[in-house]
C-alpha cells in the first residue's frame, strides 16, 4: 500500500464546497470528495496544534493529562510503528511548531523529513535592524507586535522574502511532495505525510487569489486576527474573511495539482489519499476570532475528513454519518498498511466505514488542557466547565517538560512530584507538575494568544434544531446522560482524579493514584 496523508491547519469545514460552503470557491476539494468517502461527523480530540498531533500519532487523547508538548518516550507513534514493520514514512511540512521545543520529538519518528521554512513566526530570516516605521505603516495596528517576544515582527521579516507565488510556503510544500513522488511513486509500502500550515493565519496569499474576493477595504495589510472578541468594523471583518478565503483558494488549487498528479500517473489504483485538518477557526462567528480562548464551537471542533482508497472506488461520492474523531486516524493509517494498533490505542480504524456506514461510538469527548471538557453524540454538544476556573487543581503529567516555545521553568519543576504512571505509559512513572496559571488564576497550557479562557459557562446545544449553536437549551435528562458519558470516556482514557473533580464528577476507584 501507498498512502498520502494530507493535513492542512485550520481548514474550516463549513467553508468547503464539499461540506456545503458557498462563499469560497473550493472546486478541488469538491472534486476529491466526488471520488472519495466523506465523513460528516468528524470531530477534534485535543487542541490546539501539537496536542492534536499527539492524538493523531498515538490514537489517544492528550488534553486530559497535559497541555502542548512533545511526544513522550512511552508514546507509540503511528509513524514509528510503521517504520518498525518496514513501511517507509516521510514527513514534508512547513508547520514550524514541529521544530520548536514543544514539538521537537515528532518529525524524528519518520524515516525522513523535510522542513519548509518561513511560516508565521518561524525564526527563518535574520534582520538585525528591521524597518520598523515602514512595517508600522504597512500593517494594520491589529498586527503590530506587542513587545519583544511577539512573533509578529518575525513574520513581517519573513514576508519580505516572499515576493513571487513560488516563494510562498504552500507551493513550496507541495513541490517537495511532487519531488518525493517523482522519486518514489513506483516503489511500494510508503506513507507520505504532506502537511501545510495554511490556511492558518496570517492569511497571506498571492494577489491572483486575493483578487477573487474584493471588499473595498483600502487600509494597511489586515490578514491576521488576534484570538479575541470581535470588535472590528464590518469592512475589517470582510477583509479578514476575504484574506482567509484567498488563502483557502490557494490551498484548494495546490491540492488540485496533487489530484492532477494522481491522475497523470494512474496512482488511484494503488494509493490511498487521506485529507483532514487539526481544528477549525472562528472568523467572527459567536463574536470571536480564532481558537483556544473561547468555547469550542463547531466552527473549531467539527472538522473535515475525506478518504479515497483504491479498494473502495465503488463507494466514490458516498458520505458517512458515523461519529469519528482525530484519534481514529492513527489506527486507520496502521490498518492501511496491515498493522494492528497497540492495546493502548483508544481510536478506531475507519477502514470498515469505507465499505459501509455503521455506528462507531456513542459519543466523543474533546477539549483543551485546563478549559472545558466537551462532548458530542452527533445530536447534542455539551461544554462542561468547572464552577470556578481559578480554584481547580490541575497538573501536567510528563517526562518531556516542554511548552510551546520553551522548556518548563525551573520554578515550576521545583514543585514536581513523581507520580505513578497511567495505563498507557508502559509502567513508566511521570513528573506531576502543577499547571501554570494566568493573572486571573486560571490554569493555562501554553502562553500566547490562548493564555486565558472566557465565556466559561456550562452550556448544552441541540444541533438538530440549532446547528449554528446560537441558543443554549436546558434539558436535565440530556445533560445527565452526556455527563455520565463524559465520566465513562474519561475513565476509559485513564484520566487523573483532578480531571473528574474539576467537573464535579465522582472519581473512579482505579483513578485514585498518588
PDB file of C-alpha atoms in Angstrom, residues 120-285:
ATOM      1  CA  UNK A 120       4.235  32.716  10.671  1.00  0.00           C
ATOM      2  CA  UNK A 121       6.934  33.409  13.295  1.00  0.00           C
ATOM      3  CA  UNK A 122       9.326  30.679  12.222  1.00  0.00           C
ATOM      4  CA  UNK A 123      12.779  32.105  13.025  1.00  0.00           C
ATOM      5  CA  UNK A 124      13.775  31.870   9.392  1.00  0.00           C
ATOM      6  CA  UNK A 125      15.277  35.121   8.114  1.00  0.00           C
ATOM      7  CA  UNK A 126      17.591  37.356  10.109  1.00  0.00           C
ATOM      8  CA  UNK A 127      17.160  41.121  10.129  1.00  0.00           C
ATOM      9  CA  UNK A 128      19.113  42.868  12.876  1.00  0.00           C
ATOM     10  CA  UNK A 129      17.571  46.275  12.172  1.00  0.00           C
ATOM     11  CA  UNK A 130      14.121  45.718  10.619  1.00  0.00           C
ATOM     12  CA  UNK A 131      12.375  48.742   9.074  1.00  0.00           C
ATOM     13  CA  UNK A 132      10.015  49.283  11.985  1.00  0.00           C
ATOM     14  CA  UNK A 133       8.499  52.528  10.700  1.00  0.00           C
ATOM     15  CA  UNK A 134       7.794  51.010   7.298  1.00  0.00           C
ATOM     16  CA  UNK A 135       6.236  47.971   8.938  1.00  0.00           C
ATOM     17  CA  UNK A 136       4.122  50.249  11.112  1.00  0.00           C
ATOM     18  CA  UNK A 137       2.704  51.931   8.027  1.00  0.00           C
ATOM     19  CA  UNK A 138       2.455  48.705   6.052  1.00  0.00           C
ATOM     20  CA  UNK A 139       0.467  46.594   8.548  1.00  0.00           C
ATOM     21  CA  UNK A 140      -2.771  47.266  10.427  1.00  0.00           C
ATOM     22  CA  UNK A 141      -2.416  48.144  14.145  1.00  0.00           C
ATOM     23  CA  UNK A 142      -4.028  44.781  14.967  1.00  0.00           C
ATOM     24  CA  UNK A 143      -0.930  43.079  13.542  1.00  0.00           C
ATOM     25  CA  UNK A 144       1.724  45.213  15.229  1.00  0.00           C
ATOM     26  CA  UNK A 145       3.925  43.339  17.738  1.00  0.00           C
ATOM     27  CA  UNK A 146       3.086  43.939  21.385  1.00  0.00           C
ATOM     28  CA  UNK A 147       6.543  43.518  22.846  1.00  0.00           C
ATOM     29  CA  UNK A 148       9.938  41.955  22.100  1.00  0.00           C
ATOM     30  CA  UNK A 149       8.616  38.374  22.307  1.00  0.00           C
ATOM     31  CA  UNK A 150       5.683  38.915  19.956  1.00  0.00           C
ATOM     32  CA  UNK A 151       6.447  36.864  16.845  1.00  0.00           C
ATOM     33  CA  UNK A 152       4.546  39.205  14.531  1.00  0.00           C
ATOM     34  CA  UNK A 153       7.757  41.120  13.885  1.00  0.00           C
ATOM     35  CA  UNK A 154       9.482  37.913  12.739  1.00  0.00           C
ATOM     36  CA  UNK A 155       6.509  37.293  10.447  1.00  0.00           C
ATOM     37  CA  UNK A 156       6.943  40.705   8.864  1.00  0.00           C
ATOM     38  CA  UNK A 157      10.599  39.927   8.255  1.00  0.00           C
ATOM     39  CA  UNK A 158       9.792  36.520   6.741  1.00  0.00           C
ATOM     40  CA  UNK A 159       7.230  38.049   4.398  1.00  0.00           C
ATOM     41  CA  UNK A 160       9.882  40.349   2.968  1.00  0.00           C
ATOM     42  CA  UNK A 161      11.319  37.243   1.296  1.00  0.00           C
ATOM     43  CA  UNK A 162       8.062  36.058  -0.283  1.00  0.00           C
ATOM     44  CA  UNK A 163       7.793  38.089  -3.475  1.00  0.00           C
ATOM     45  CA  UNK A 164       6.546  35.613  -6.068  1.00  0.00           C
ATOM     46  CA  UNK A 165       3.975  32.849  -5.694  1.00  0.00           C
ATOM     47  CA  UNK A 166       6.721  30.237  -5.811  1.00  0.00           C
ATOM     48  CA  UNK A 167       8.205  31.780  -2.649  1.00  0.00           C
ATOM     49  CA  UNK A 168       5.097  31.070  -0.573  1.00  0.00           C
ATOM     50  CA  UNK A 169       5.172  28.067   1.728  1.00  0.00           C
ATOM     51  CA  UNK A 170       2.159  26.189   0.351  1.00  0.00           C
ATOM     52  CA  UNK A 171       3.559  25.971  -3.213  1.00  0.00           C
ATOM     53  CA  UNK A 172       6.992  25.007  -1.867  1.00  0.00           C
ATOM     54  CA  UNK A 173       5.487  22.316   0.368  1.00  0.00           C
ATOM     55  CA  UNK A 174       3.525  20.746  -2.481  1.00  0.00           C
ATOM     56  CA  UNK A 175       6.544  20.960  -4.782  1.00  0.00           C
ATOM     57  CA  UNK A 176       8.542  18.989  -2.219  1.00  0.00           C
ATOM     58  CA  UNK A 177       5.715  16.468  -2.240  1.00  0.00           C
ATOM     59  CA  UNK A 178       5.905  16.151  -6.016  1.00  0.00           C
ATOM     60  CA  UNK A 179       9.670  15.692  -5.760  1.00  0.00           C
ATOM     61  CA  UNK A 180       9.117  12.812  -3.340  1.00  0.00           C
ATOM     62  CA  UNK A 181       6.534  11.247  -5.648  1.00  0.00           C
ATOM     63  CA  UNK A 182       8.767  11.648  -8.708  1.00  0.00           C
ATOM     64  CA  UNK A 183      11.467   9.667  -6.929  1.00  0.00           C
ATOM     65  CA  UNK A 184       9.266   7.102  -5.177  1.00  0.00           C
ATOM     66  CA  UNK A 185       5.868   6.652  -6.811  1.00  0.00           C
ATOM     67  CA  UNK A 186       6.887   3.333  -8.400  1.00  0.00           C
ATOM     68  CA  UNK A 187       8.115   1.922  -5.089  1.00  0.00           C
ATOM     69  CA  UNK A 188       5.748   0.178  -2.699  1.00  0.00           C
ATOM     70  CA  UNK A 189       4.938   0.336   1.009  1.00  0.00           C
ATOM     71  CA  UNK A 190       5.390   4.000   1.892  1.00  0.00           C
ATOM     72  CA  UNK A 191       3.452   6.760   3.617  1.00  0.00           C
ATOM     73  CA  UNK A 192       3.898  10.412   2.671  1.00  0.00           C
ATOM     74  CA  UNK A 193       2.670  12.829   5.344  1.00  0.00           C
ATOM     75  CA  UNK A 194       2.254  16.097   3.422  1.00  0.00           C
ATOM     76  CA  UNK A 195       1.338  18.865   5.834  1.00  0.00           C
ATOM     77  CA  UNK A 196       0.574  22.528   5.120  1.00  0.00           C
ATOM     78  CA  UNK A 197       0.420  25.180   7.818  1.00  0.00           C
ATOM     79  CA  UNK A 198      -2.009  27.074   5.557  1.00  0.00           C
ATOM     80  CA  UNK A 199      -4.779  28.180   5.808  1.00  0.00           C
ATOM     81  CA  UNK A 200      -3.636  29.012   9.345  1.00  0.00           C
ATOM     82  CA  UNK A 201      -3.216  32.718   9.991  1.00  0.00           C
ATOM     83  CA  UNK A 202      -1.688  35.026   8.831  1.00  0.00           C
ATOM     84  CA  UNK A 203      -3.985  34.760   5.818  1.00  0.00           C
ATOM     85  CA  UNK A 204      -1.396  35.839   3.264  1.00  0.00           C
ATOM     86  CA  UNK A 205      -1.910  34.682  -0.334  1.00  0.00           C
ATOM     87  CA  UNK A 206      -0.636  35.823  -3.755  1.00  0.00           C
ATOM     88  CA  UNK A 207      -2.588  38.616  -5.436  1.00  0.00           C
ATOM     89  CA  UNK A 208      -4.234  36.388  -8.041  1.00  0.00           C
ATOM     90  CA  UNK A 209      -6.110  34.560  -5.264  1.00  0.00           C
ATOM     91  CA  UNK A 210      -6.848  37.682  -3.249  1.00  0.00           C
ATOM     92  CA  UNK A 211      -8.368  39.460  -6.269  1.00  0.00           C
ATOM     93  CA  UNK A 212     -11.190  36.934  -6.323  1.00  0.00           C
ATOM     94  CA  UNK A 213     -12.646  38.363  -3.110  1.00  0.00           C
ATOM     95  CA  UNK A 214     -12.928  42.190  -3.329  1.00  0.00           C
ATOM     96  CA  UNK A 215     -14.061  44.058  -0.203  1.00  0.00           C
ATOM     97  CA  UNK A 216     -13.464  47.759  -0.806  1.00  0.00           C
ATOM     98  CA  UNK A 217     -11.040  47.903   2.126  1.00  0.00           C
ATOM     99  CA  UNK A 218      -8.165  50.364   1.454  1.00  0.00           C
ATOM    100  CA  UNK A 219      -6.230  50.365   4.731  1.00  0.00           C
ATOM    101  CA  UNK A 220      -2.924  48.698   5.644  1.00  0.00           C
ATOM    102  CA  UNK A 221      -2.499  44.925   5.408  1.00  0.00           C
ATOM    103  CA  UNK A 222      -5.092  43.211   7.580  1.00  0.00           C
ATOM    104  CA  UNK A 223      -4.840  39.440   7.328  1.00  0.00           C
ATOM    105  CA  UNK A 224      -4.087  38.260  10.873  1.00  0.00           C
ATOM    106  CA  UNK A 225      -6.808  38.379  13.550  1.00  0.00           C
ATOM    107  CA  UNK A 226      -5.866  38.071  17.184  1.00  0.00           C
ATOM    108  CA  UNK A 227      -7.558  35.452  19.337  1.00  0.00           C
ATOM    109  CA  UNK A 228     -10.028  37.795  20.972  1.00  0.00           C
ATOM    110  CA  UNK A 229     -13.589  39.049  20.902  1.00  0.00           C
ATOM    111  CA  UNK A 230     -14.829  40.587  17.676  1.00  0.00           C
ATOM    112  CA  UNK A 231     -14.524  44.383  17.856  1.00  0.00           C
ATOM    113  CA  UNK A 232     -13.667  45.215  14.226  1.00  0.00           C
ATOM    114  CA  UNK A 233     -15.747  47.212  11.777  1.00  0.00           C
ATOM    115  CA  UNK A 234     -17.896  45.391   9.234  1.00  0.00           C
ATOM    116  CA  UNK A 235     -15.404  46.253   6.497  1.00  0.00           C
ATOM    117  CA  UNK A 236     -12.483  44.940   8.548  1.00  0.00           C
ATOM    118  CA  UNK A 237     -14.373  41.684   9.132  1.00  0.00           C
ATOM    119  CA  UNK A 238     -14.960  41.398   5.395  1.00  0.00           C
ATOM    120  CA  UNK A 239     -11.273  41.992   4.747  1.00  0.00           C
ATOM    121  CA  UNK A 240     -10.113  39.343   7.199  1.00  0.00           C
ATOM    122  CA  UNK A 241     -12.607  36.820   5.873  1.00  0.00           C
ATOM    123  CA  UNK A 242     -11.627  37.640   2.288  1.00  0.00           C
ATOM    124  CA  UNK A 243      -7.983  37.011   3.100  1.00  0.00           C
ATOM    125  CA  UNK A 244      -8.872  33.644   4.647  1.00  0.00           C
ATOM    126  CA  UNK A 245     -10.882  32.863   1.509  1.00  0.00           C
ATOM    127  CA  UNK A 246      -7.917  33.759  -0.694  1.00  0.00           C
ATOM    128  CA  UNK A 247      -5.567  31.539   1.272  1.00  0.00           C
ATOM    129  CA  UNK A 248      -8.080  28.692   1.239  1.00  0.00           C
ATOM    130  CA  UNK A 249      -8.390  29.090  -2.543  1.00  0.00           C
ATOM    131  CA  UNK A 250      -4.623  28.715  -2.857  1.00  0.00           C
ATOM    132  CA  UNK A 251      -4.728  25.546  -0.723  1.00  0.00           C
ATOM    133  CA  UNK A 252      -7.523  24.242  -2.931  1.00  0.00           C
ATOM    134  CA  UNK A 253      -5.581  24.859  -6.145  1.00  0.00           C
ATOM    135  CA  UNK A 254      -2.382  23.218  -4.945  1.00  0.00           C
ATOM    136  CA  UNK A 255      -4.294  20.259  -3.550  1.00  0.00           C
ATOM    137  CA  UNK A 256      -5.850  20.018  -7.023  1.00  0.00           C
ATOM    138  CA  UNK A 257      -2.368  19.787  -8.500  1.00  0.00           C
ATOM    139  CA  UNK A 258      -1.832  16.710  -6.339  1.00  0.00           C
ATOM    140  CA  UNK A 259      -5.050  15.250  -7.734  1.00  0.00           C
ATOM    141  CA  UNK A 260      -3.771  16.028 -11.248  1.00  0.00           C
ATOM    142  CA  UNK A 261      -0.541  14.202 -10.423  1.00  0.00           C
ATOM    143  CA  UNK A 262      -2.531  11.185  -9.229  1.00  0.00           C
ATOM    144  CA  UNK A 263      -4.491  11.220 -12.485  1.00  0.00           C
ATOM    145  CA  UNK A 264      -1.409  11.639 -14.666  1.00  0.00           C
ATOM    146  CA  UNK A 265       0.380   8.629 -13.209  1.00  0.00           C
ATOM    147  CA  UNK A 266      -2.705   6.477 -12.542  1.00  0.00           C
ATOM    148  CA  UNK A 267      -1.931   6.365  -8.834  1.00  0.00           C
ATOM    149  CA  UNK A 268      -5.539   5.955  -7.709  1.00  0.00           C
ATOM    150  CA  UNK A 269      -5.283   2.215  -8.373  1.00  0.00           C
ATOM    151  CA  UNK A 270      -2.710   1.599  -5.612  1.00  0.00           C
ATOM    152  CA  UNK A 271      -2.558   4.722  -3.435  1.00  0.00           C
ATOM    153  CA  UNK A 272      -4.830   5.882  -0.606  1.00  0.00           C
ATOM    154  CA  UNK A 273      -5.290   9.624  -0.036  1.00  0.00           C
ATOM    155  CA  UNK A 274      -6.434  10.875   3.368  1.00  0.00           C
ATOM    156  CA  UNK A 275      -7.391  14.553   3.785  1.00  0.00           C
ATOM    157  CA  UNK A 276      -8.060  16.250   7.121  1.00  0.00           C
ATOM    158  CA  UNK A 277      -7.111  19.077   9.493  1.00  0.00           C
ATOM    159  CA  UNK A 278      -6.267  19.581  13.162  1.00  0.00           C
ATOM    160  CA  UNK A 279      -9.059  22.055  14.013  1.00  0.00           C
ATOM    161  CA  UNK A 280     -11.139  24.843  12.550  1.00  0.00           C
ATOM    162  CA  UNK A 281     -11.181  28.578  13.216  1.00  0.00           C
ATOM    163  CA  UNK A 282     -13.702  31.239  14.221  1.00  0.00           C
ATOM    164  CA  UNK A 283     -13.940  34.119  11.745  1.00  0.00           C
ATOM    165  CA  UNK A 284     -16.054  36.390  13.996  1.00  0.00           C
ATOM    166  CA  UNK A 285     -18.814  33.812  14.421  1.00  0.00           C
TER     167      UNK A 285
END
